[in-house]
Short mmCIF file of C-alpha atoms and ligand atoms in Angstrom, two decimals:
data_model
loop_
_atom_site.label_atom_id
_atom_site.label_comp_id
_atom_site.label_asym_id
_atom_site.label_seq_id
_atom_site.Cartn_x
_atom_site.Cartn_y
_atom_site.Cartn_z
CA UNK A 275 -2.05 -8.50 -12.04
CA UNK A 276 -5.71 -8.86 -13.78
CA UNK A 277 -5.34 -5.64 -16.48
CA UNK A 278 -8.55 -4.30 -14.81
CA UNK A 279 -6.84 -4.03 -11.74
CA UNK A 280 -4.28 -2.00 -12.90
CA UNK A 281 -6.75 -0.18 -14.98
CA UNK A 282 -7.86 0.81 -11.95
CA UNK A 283 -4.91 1.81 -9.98
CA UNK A 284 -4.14 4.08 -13.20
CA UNK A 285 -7.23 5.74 -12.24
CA UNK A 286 -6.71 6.24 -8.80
CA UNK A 287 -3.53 7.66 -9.31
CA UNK A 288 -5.38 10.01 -11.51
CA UNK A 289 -7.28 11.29 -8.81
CA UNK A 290 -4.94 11.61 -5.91
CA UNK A 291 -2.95 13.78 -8.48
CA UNK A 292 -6.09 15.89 -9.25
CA UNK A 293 -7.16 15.94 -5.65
CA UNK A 294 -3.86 17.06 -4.13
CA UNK A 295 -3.59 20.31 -6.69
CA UNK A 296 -7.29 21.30 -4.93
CA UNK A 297 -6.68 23.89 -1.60
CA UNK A 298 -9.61 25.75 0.29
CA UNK A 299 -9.33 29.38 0.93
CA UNK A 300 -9.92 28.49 4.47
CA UNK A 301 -10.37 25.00 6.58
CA UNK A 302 -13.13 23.84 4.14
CA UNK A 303 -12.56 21.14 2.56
CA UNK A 304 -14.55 17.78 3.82
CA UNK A 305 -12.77 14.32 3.26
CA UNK A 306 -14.64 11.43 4.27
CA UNK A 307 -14.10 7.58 3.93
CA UNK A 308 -16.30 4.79 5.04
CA UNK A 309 -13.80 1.67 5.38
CA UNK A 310 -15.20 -1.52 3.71
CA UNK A 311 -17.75 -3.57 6.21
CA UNK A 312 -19.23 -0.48 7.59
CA UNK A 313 -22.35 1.40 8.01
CA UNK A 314 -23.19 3.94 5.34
CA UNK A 315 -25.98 5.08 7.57
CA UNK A 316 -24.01 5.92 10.50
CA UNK A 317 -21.80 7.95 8.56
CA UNK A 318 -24.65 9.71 7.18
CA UNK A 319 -25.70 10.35 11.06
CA UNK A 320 -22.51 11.34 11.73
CA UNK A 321 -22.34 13.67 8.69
CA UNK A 322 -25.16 15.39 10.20
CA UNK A 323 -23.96 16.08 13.51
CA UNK A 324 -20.93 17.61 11.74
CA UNK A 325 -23.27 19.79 9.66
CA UNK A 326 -25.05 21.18 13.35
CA UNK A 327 -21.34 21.78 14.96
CA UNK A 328 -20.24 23.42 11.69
CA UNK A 329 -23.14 26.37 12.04
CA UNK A 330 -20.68 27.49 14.68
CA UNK A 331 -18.07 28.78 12.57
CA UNK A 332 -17.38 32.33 12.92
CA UNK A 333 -16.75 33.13 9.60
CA UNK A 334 -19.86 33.54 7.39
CA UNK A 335 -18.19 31.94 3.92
CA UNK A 336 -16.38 29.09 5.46
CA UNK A 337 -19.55 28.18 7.18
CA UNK A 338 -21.78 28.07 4.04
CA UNK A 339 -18.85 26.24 2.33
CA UNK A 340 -18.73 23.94 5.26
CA UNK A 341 -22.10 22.87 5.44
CA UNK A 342 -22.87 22.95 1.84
CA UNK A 343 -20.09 20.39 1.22
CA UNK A 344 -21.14 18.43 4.28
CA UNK A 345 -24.83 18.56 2.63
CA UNK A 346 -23.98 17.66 -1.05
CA UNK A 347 -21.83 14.26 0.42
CA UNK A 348 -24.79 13.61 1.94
CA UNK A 349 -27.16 13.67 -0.70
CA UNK A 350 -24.81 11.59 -2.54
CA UNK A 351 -24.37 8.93 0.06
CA UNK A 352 -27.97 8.76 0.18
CA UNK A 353 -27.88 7.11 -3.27
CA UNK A 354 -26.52 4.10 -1.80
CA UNK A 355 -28.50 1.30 0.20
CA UNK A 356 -25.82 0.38 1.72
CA UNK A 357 -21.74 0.70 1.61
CA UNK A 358 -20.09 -0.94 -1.14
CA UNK A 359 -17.82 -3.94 -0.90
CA UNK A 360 -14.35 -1.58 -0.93
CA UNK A 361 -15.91 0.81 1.03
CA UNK A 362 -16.59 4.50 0.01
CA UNK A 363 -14.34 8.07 -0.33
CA UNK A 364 -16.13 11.05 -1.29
CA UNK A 365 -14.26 14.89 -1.55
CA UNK A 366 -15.72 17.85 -1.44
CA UNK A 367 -15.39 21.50 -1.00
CA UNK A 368 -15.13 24.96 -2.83
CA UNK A 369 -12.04 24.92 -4.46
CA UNK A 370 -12.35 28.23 -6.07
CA UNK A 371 -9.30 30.11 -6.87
CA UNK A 372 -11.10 33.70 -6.84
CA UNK A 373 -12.54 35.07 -3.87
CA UNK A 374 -16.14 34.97 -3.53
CA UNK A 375 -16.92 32.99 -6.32
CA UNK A 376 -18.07 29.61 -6.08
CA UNK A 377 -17.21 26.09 -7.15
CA UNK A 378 -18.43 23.78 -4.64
CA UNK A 379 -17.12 20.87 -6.53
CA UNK A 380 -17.69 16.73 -5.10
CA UNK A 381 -15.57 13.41 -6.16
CA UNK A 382 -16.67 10.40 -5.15
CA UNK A 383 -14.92 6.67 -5.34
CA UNK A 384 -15.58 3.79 -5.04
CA UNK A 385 -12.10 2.48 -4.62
CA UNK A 386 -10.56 -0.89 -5.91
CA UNK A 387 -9.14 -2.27 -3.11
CA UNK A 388 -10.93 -2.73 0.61
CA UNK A 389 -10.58 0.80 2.64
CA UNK A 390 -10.28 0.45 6.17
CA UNK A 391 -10.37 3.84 7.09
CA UNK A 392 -12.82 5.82 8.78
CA UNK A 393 -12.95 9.05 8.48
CA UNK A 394 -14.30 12.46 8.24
CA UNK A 395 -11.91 15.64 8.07
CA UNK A 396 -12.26 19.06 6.88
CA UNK A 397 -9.11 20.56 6.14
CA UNK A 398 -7.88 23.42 3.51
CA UNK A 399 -6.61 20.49 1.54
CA UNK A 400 -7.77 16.69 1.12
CA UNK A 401 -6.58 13.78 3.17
CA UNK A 402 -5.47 11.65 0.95
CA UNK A 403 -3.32 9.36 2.69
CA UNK A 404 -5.56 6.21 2.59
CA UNK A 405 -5.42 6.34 -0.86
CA UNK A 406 -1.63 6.69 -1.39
CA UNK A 407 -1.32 4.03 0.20
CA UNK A 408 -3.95 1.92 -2.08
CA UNK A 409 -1.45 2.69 -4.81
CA UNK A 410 1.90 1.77 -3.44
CA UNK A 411 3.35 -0.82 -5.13
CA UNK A 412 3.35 -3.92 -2.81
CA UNK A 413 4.73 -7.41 -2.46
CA UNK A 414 2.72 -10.66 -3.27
CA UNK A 415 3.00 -13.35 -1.04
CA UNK A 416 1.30 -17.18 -1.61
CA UNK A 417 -0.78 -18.62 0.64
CA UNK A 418 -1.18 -22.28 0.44
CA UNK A 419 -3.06 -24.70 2.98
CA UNK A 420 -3.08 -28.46 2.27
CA UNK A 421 -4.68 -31.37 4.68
CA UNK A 422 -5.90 -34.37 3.70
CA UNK A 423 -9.66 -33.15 3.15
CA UNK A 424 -9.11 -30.24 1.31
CA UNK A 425 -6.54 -27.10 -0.18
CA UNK A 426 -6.74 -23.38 -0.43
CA UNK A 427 -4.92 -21.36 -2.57
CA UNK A 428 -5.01 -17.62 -0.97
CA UNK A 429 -2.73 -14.35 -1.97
CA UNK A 430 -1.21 -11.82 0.02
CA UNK A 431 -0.78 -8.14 -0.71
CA UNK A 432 0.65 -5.47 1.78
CA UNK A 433 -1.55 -6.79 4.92
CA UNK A 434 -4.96 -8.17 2.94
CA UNK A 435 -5.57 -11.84 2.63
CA UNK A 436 -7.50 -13.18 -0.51
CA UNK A 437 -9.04 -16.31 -1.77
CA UNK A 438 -8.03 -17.74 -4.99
CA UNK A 439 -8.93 -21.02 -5.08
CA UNK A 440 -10.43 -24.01 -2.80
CA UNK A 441 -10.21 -27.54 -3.62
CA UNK A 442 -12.34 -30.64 -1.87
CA UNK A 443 -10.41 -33.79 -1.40
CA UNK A 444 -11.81 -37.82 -2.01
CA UNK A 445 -9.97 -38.75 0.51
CA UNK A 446 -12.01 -40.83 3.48
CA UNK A 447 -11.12 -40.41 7.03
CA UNK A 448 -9.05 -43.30 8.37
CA UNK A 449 -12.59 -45.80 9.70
CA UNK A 450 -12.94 -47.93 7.24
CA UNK A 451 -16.20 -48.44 5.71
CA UNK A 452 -18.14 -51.79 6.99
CA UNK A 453 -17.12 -54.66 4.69
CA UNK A 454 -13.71 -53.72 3.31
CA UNK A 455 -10.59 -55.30 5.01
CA UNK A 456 -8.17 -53.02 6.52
CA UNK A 457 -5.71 -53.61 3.78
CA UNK A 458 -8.03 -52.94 0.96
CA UNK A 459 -9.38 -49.87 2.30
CA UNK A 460 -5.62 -48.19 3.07
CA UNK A 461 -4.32 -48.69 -0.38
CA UNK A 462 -7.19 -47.42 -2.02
CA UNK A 463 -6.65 -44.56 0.53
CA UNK A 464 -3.64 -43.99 -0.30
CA UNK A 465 -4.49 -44.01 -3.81
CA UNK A 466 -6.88 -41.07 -3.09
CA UNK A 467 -4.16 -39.07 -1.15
CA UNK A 468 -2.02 -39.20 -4.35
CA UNK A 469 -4.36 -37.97 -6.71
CA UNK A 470 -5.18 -35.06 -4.13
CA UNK A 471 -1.32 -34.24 -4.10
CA UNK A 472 -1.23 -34.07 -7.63
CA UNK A 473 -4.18 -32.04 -7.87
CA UNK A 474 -3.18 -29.72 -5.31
CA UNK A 475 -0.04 -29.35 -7.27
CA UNK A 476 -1.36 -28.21 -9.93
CA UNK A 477 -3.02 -25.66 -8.25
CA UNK A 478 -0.42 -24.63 -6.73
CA UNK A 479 1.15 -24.33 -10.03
CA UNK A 480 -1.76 -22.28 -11.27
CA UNK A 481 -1.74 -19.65 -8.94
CA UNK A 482 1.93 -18.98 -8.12
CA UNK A 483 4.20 -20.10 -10.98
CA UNK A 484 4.14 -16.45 -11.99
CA UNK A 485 6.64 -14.24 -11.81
CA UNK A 486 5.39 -11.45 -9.44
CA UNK A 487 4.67 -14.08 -6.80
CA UNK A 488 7.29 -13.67 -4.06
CA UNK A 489 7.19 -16.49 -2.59
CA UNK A 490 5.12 -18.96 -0.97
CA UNK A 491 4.25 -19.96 2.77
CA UNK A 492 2.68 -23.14 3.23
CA UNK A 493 0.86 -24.74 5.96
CA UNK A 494 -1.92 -27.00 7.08
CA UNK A 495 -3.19 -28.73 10.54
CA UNK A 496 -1.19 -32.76 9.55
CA UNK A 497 1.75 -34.15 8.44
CA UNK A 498 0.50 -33.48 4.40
CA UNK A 499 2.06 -30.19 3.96
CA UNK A 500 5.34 -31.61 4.86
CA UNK A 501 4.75 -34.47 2.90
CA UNK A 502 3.42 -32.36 -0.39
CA UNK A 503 6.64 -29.95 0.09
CA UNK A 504 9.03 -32.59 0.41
CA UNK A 505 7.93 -35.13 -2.04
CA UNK A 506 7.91 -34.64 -5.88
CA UNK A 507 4.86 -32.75 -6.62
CA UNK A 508 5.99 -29.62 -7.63
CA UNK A 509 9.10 -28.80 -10.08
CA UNK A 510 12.34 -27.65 -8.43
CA UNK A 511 11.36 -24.35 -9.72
CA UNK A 512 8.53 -23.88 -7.78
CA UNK A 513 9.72 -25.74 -4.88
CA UNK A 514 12.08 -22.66 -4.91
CA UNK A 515 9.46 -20.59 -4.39
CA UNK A 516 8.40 -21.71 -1.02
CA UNK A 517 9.62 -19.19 1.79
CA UNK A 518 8.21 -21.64 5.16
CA UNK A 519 5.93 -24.11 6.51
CA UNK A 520 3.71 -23.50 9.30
CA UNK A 521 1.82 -25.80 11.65
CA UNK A 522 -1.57 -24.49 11.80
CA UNK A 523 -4.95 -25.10 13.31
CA UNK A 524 -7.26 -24.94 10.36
CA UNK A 525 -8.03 -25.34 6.57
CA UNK A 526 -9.67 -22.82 4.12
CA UNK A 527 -10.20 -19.56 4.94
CA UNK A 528 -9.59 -19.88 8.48
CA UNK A 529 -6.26 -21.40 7.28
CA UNK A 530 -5.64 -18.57 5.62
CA UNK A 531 -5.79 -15.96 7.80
CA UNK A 532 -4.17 -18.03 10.26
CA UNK A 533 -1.00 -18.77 8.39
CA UNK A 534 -0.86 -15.09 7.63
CA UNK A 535 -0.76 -14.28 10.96
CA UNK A 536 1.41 -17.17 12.04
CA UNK A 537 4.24 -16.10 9.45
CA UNK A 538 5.05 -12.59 10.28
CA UNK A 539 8.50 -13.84 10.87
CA UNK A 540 8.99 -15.50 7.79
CA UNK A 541 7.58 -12.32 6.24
CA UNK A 542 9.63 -9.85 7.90
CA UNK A 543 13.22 -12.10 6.67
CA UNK A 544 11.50 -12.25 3.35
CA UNK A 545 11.21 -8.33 3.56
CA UNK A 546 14.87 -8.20 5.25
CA UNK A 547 15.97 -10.09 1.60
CA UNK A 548 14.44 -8.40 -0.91
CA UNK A 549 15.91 -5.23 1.18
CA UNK A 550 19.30 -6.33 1.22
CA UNK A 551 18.87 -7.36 -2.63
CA UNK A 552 17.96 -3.80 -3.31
CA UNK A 553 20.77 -1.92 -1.43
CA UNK A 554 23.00 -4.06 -2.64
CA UNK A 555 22.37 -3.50 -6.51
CA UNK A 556 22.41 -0.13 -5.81
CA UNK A 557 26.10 -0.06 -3.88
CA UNK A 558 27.09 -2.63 -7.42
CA UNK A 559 26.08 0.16 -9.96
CA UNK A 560 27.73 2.36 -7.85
CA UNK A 561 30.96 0.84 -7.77
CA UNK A 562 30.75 0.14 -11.06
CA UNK A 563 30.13 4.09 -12.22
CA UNK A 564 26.81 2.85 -13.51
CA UNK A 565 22.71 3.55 -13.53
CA UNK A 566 23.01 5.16 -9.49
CA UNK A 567 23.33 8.44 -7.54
CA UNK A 568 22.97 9.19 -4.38
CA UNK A 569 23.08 12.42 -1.87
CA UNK A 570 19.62 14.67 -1.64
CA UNK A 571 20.48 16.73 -4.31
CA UNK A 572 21.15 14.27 -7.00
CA UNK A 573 18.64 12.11 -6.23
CA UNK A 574 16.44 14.60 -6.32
CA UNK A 575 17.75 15.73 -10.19
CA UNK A 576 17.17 12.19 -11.31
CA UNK A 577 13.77 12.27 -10.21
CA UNK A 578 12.52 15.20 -11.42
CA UNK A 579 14.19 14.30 -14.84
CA UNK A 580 12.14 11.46 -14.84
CA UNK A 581 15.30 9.04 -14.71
CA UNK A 582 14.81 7.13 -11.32
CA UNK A 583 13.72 4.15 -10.86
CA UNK A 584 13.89 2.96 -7.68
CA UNK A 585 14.61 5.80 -4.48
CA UNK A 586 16.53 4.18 -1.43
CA UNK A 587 15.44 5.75 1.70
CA UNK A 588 17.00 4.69 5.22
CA UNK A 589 13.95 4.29 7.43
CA UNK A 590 15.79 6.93 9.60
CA UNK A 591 17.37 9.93 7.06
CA UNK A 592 16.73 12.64 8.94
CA UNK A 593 15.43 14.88 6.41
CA UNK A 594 12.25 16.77 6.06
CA UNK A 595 10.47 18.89 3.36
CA UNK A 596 10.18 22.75 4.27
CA UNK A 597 8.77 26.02 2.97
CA UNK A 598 11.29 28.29 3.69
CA UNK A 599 10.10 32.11 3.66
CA UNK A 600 11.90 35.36 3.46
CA UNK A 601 11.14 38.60 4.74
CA UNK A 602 12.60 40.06 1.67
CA UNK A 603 9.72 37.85 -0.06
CA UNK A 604 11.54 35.16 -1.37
CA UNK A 605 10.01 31.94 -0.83
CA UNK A 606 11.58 28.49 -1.43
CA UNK A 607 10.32 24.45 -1.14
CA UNK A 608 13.01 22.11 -0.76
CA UNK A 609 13.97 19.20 1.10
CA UNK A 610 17.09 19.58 4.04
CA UNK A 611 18.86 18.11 6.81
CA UNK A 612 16.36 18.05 10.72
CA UNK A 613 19.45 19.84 11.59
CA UNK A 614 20.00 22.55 9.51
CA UNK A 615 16.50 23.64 9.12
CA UNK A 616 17.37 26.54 11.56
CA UNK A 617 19.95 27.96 9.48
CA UNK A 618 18.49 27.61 6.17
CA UNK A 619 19.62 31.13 4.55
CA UNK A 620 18.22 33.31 1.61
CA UNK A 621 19.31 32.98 -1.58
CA UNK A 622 18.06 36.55 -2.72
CA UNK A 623 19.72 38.29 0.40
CA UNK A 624 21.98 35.62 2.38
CA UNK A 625 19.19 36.43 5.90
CA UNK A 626 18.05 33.58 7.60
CA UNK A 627 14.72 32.35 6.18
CA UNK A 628 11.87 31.42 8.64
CA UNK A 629 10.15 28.17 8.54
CA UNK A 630 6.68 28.28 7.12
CA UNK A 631 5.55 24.71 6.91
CA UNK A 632 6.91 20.82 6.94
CA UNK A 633 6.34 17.20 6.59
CA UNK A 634 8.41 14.23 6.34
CA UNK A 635 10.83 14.00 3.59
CA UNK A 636 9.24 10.39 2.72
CA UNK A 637 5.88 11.42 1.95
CA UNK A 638 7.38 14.63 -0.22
CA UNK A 639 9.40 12.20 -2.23
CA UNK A 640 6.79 9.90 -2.76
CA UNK A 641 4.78 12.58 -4.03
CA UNK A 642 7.77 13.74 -6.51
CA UNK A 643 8.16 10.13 -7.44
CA UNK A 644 4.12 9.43 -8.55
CA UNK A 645 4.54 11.74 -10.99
CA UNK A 646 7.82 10.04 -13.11
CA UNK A 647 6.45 6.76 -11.94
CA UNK A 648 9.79 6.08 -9.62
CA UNK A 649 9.15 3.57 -6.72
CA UNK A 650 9.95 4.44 -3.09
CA UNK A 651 11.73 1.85 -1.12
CA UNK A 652 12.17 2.46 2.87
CA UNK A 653 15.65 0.65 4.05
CA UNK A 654 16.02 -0.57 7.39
CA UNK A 655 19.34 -0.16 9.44
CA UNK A 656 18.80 -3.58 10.47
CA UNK A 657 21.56 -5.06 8.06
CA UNK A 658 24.94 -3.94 6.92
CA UNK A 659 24.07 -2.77 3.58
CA UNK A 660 21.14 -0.58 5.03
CA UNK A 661 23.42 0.71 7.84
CA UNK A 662 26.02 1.75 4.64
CA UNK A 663 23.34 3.47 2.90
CA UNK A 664 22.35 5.47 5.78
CA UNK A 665 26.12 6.22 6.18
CA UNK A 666 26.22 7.86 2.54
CA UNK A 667 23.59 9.85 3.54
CA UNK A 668 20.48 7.98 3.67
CA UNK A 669 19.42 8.32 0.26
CA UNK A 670 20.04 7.03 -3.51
CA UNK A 671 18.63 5.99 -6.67
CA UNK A 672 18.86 3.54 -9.27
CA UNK A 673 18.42 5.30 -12.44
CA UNK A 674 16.74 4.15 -16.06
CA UNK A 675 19.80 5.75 -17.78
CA UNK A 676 23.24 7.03 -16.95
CA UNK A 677 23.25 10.41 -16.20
ZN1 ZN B 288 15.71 37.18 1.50
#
């Protein structure tokens, strides 16, 4: 990854960690996002027409903080002539901790990778969603289409397709120009197709010898991407590399897109390895009394320590984050059991403690694990080693360090 990139990402992070500490006394704080592609002027239209429905709130503060925050995103998308390439997020609000004073405060972004969302939400905290999920770490797939006219060299990461190269070929369709004998003109044809194999393969080479490439899918409209995978262009090493071939309609970046589409099988087994990879290095350390824990509580130790790495979570753990609160006053945050929610008791007086609020455990523990830096993984229960996680209790970590 290009160090601006990450640069970047470090940034973001930065923000979604400021941005989520930020609450509104009341239902007052505006998000909006316009996705990549769209129009900044419609938004601003639509801005407005929120600005008109928001005179209608009862209370006199939320109101003014409503439609002051509503005006000063305006003013600032006004500063653009139109969106820009990623798209545009902008947060704002009061997001004063004292009552009746104000600190209408705005962040804008312009973020680094394409936004699709569209949005605009006023909440007493920010959505931040579409940006937590700009920051997940995600898997890098090649892309490589090869015919005889030309090759594309394209990346894949999460769902988005990119360009990373394009290459022409020499090589003349199969009429032979007026003049030349048959013969003559196929081996010099042939001559051209090897020098485009060559070059291809070193642009192949290029792009996806390193090491956070996956793995590649290959495909093209002919018989040349068999014959480029199959023939000795590319080291054993990299040959390695390549997931599948796909037949497919088009070159470029049409071909692209197209074998992206075409391979969400390939993808999903590639997803269904790397998953079964993971779960079992985890069960390994395990065995071996090494760098792993598992059950909610230790897990969640290791985390806040700072010591996990890498948190298993079965795709279907049935565990949720909830504020528990007491009538004695006592007031705790803590991740349980769906099941056991209802009988959650005090630890101050042994009462049952009501439920005050709740979200997924997922999302809480990927919000624990920004801050150390741990990565989330979801595990299906589609294989055996997922299905054996699940049966521990649907959650572990590989740690760092012992502990
Ligand atoms: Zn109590």
């Amino acid at each position: 990854m290009p160090e601006d990139i990450a640069e970047q990402r470090r940034k973001l992070k930065k923000l979604i960690e400021e941005l989520e500490q930020r609450r509104g006394r009341h239902t007052e704080l505006v998000t909006v996002y316009v996705p990549a592609g769209s129009s900044i002027t419609d938004m601003m239209g639509q801005l407005r027409n929120e600005q008109g429905t928001a005179e209608n709130i009862k209370s006199k503060a939320t109101r003014k903080n409503v439609v002051n925050a509503l005006d000063k995103i305006i003013q600032h998308l006004k500063l653009y002539k139109r969106t820009p390439a990623n798209g545009l997020a902008a947060f704002c609000g009061n997001v004063s901790e004292k009552e009746g004073v104000d600190d209408l405060q705005l962040w804008t972004l312009e973020p680094p990778d394409q936004l699709f969302t569209k949005l605009y939400w006023c909440d007493q905290r920010f959505d931040l969603d579409p940006l937590r999920d700009m920051v997940k770490e995600k898997e890098i797939y090649g892309l490589f289409v090869i015919d005889s006219t030309d090759a594309d060299a394209g990346m894949l990461r999460g769902k988005r397709v990119s360009v990373l190269s394009h290459m022409d070929s020499p090589v003349p369709s199969k009429i032979a120009a007026g003049g030349q004998s048959a013969a003559r003109f196929e081996r010099v044809r042939q001559g051209l197709i090897e020098d485009h194999m060559k070059r291809a393969a070193s642009m192949f080479r290029e792009q996806f010898e390193a090491e956070d490439v996956r793995g590649v899918i290959v495909g093209g409209p002919g018989p040349m991407k068999e014959k480029f995978v199959e023939g000795d262009y590319l080291s054993d090493s990299l040959k390695k590399k390549i997931i599948g071939v796909k037949d497919i309609g088009y070159t470029g970046d049409h071909g692209l897109d197209e074998l992206f589409n075409r391979s969400q099988d390939i993808l999903k087994e590639a997803a269904v390895a790397k998953e079964k990879e993971i779960v079992k290095g985890f069960f390994d350390e395990l065995h071996r009394g090494g760098k792993a824990v598992y059950g909610l509580n230790e897990v969640r130790k290791a985390i806040e320590m700072g010591a996990a790495a890498t948190v298993l979570v079965s795709e279907k753990a049935e565990l949720e984050e909830v504020e528990f609160l007491c009538d004695c006053g006592f007031s705790e945050k803590t991740i349980v059991k769906k099941s056991e929610k209802s009988s959650h008791t005090c630890k101050q007086c042994s009462k049952n403690m009501k439920v005050v609020g709740e979200r997924e455990m997922v999302e809480a523990l990927e919000e624990l694990a920004a801050t150390t830096g741990a990565k989330v993984v979801h595990i299906s229960r589609d294989t055996a080693e997922g299905e054996q996680l699940y049966q521990v209790g649907g959650i572990g970590a590989l740690l760092r360090y012992k502990i």
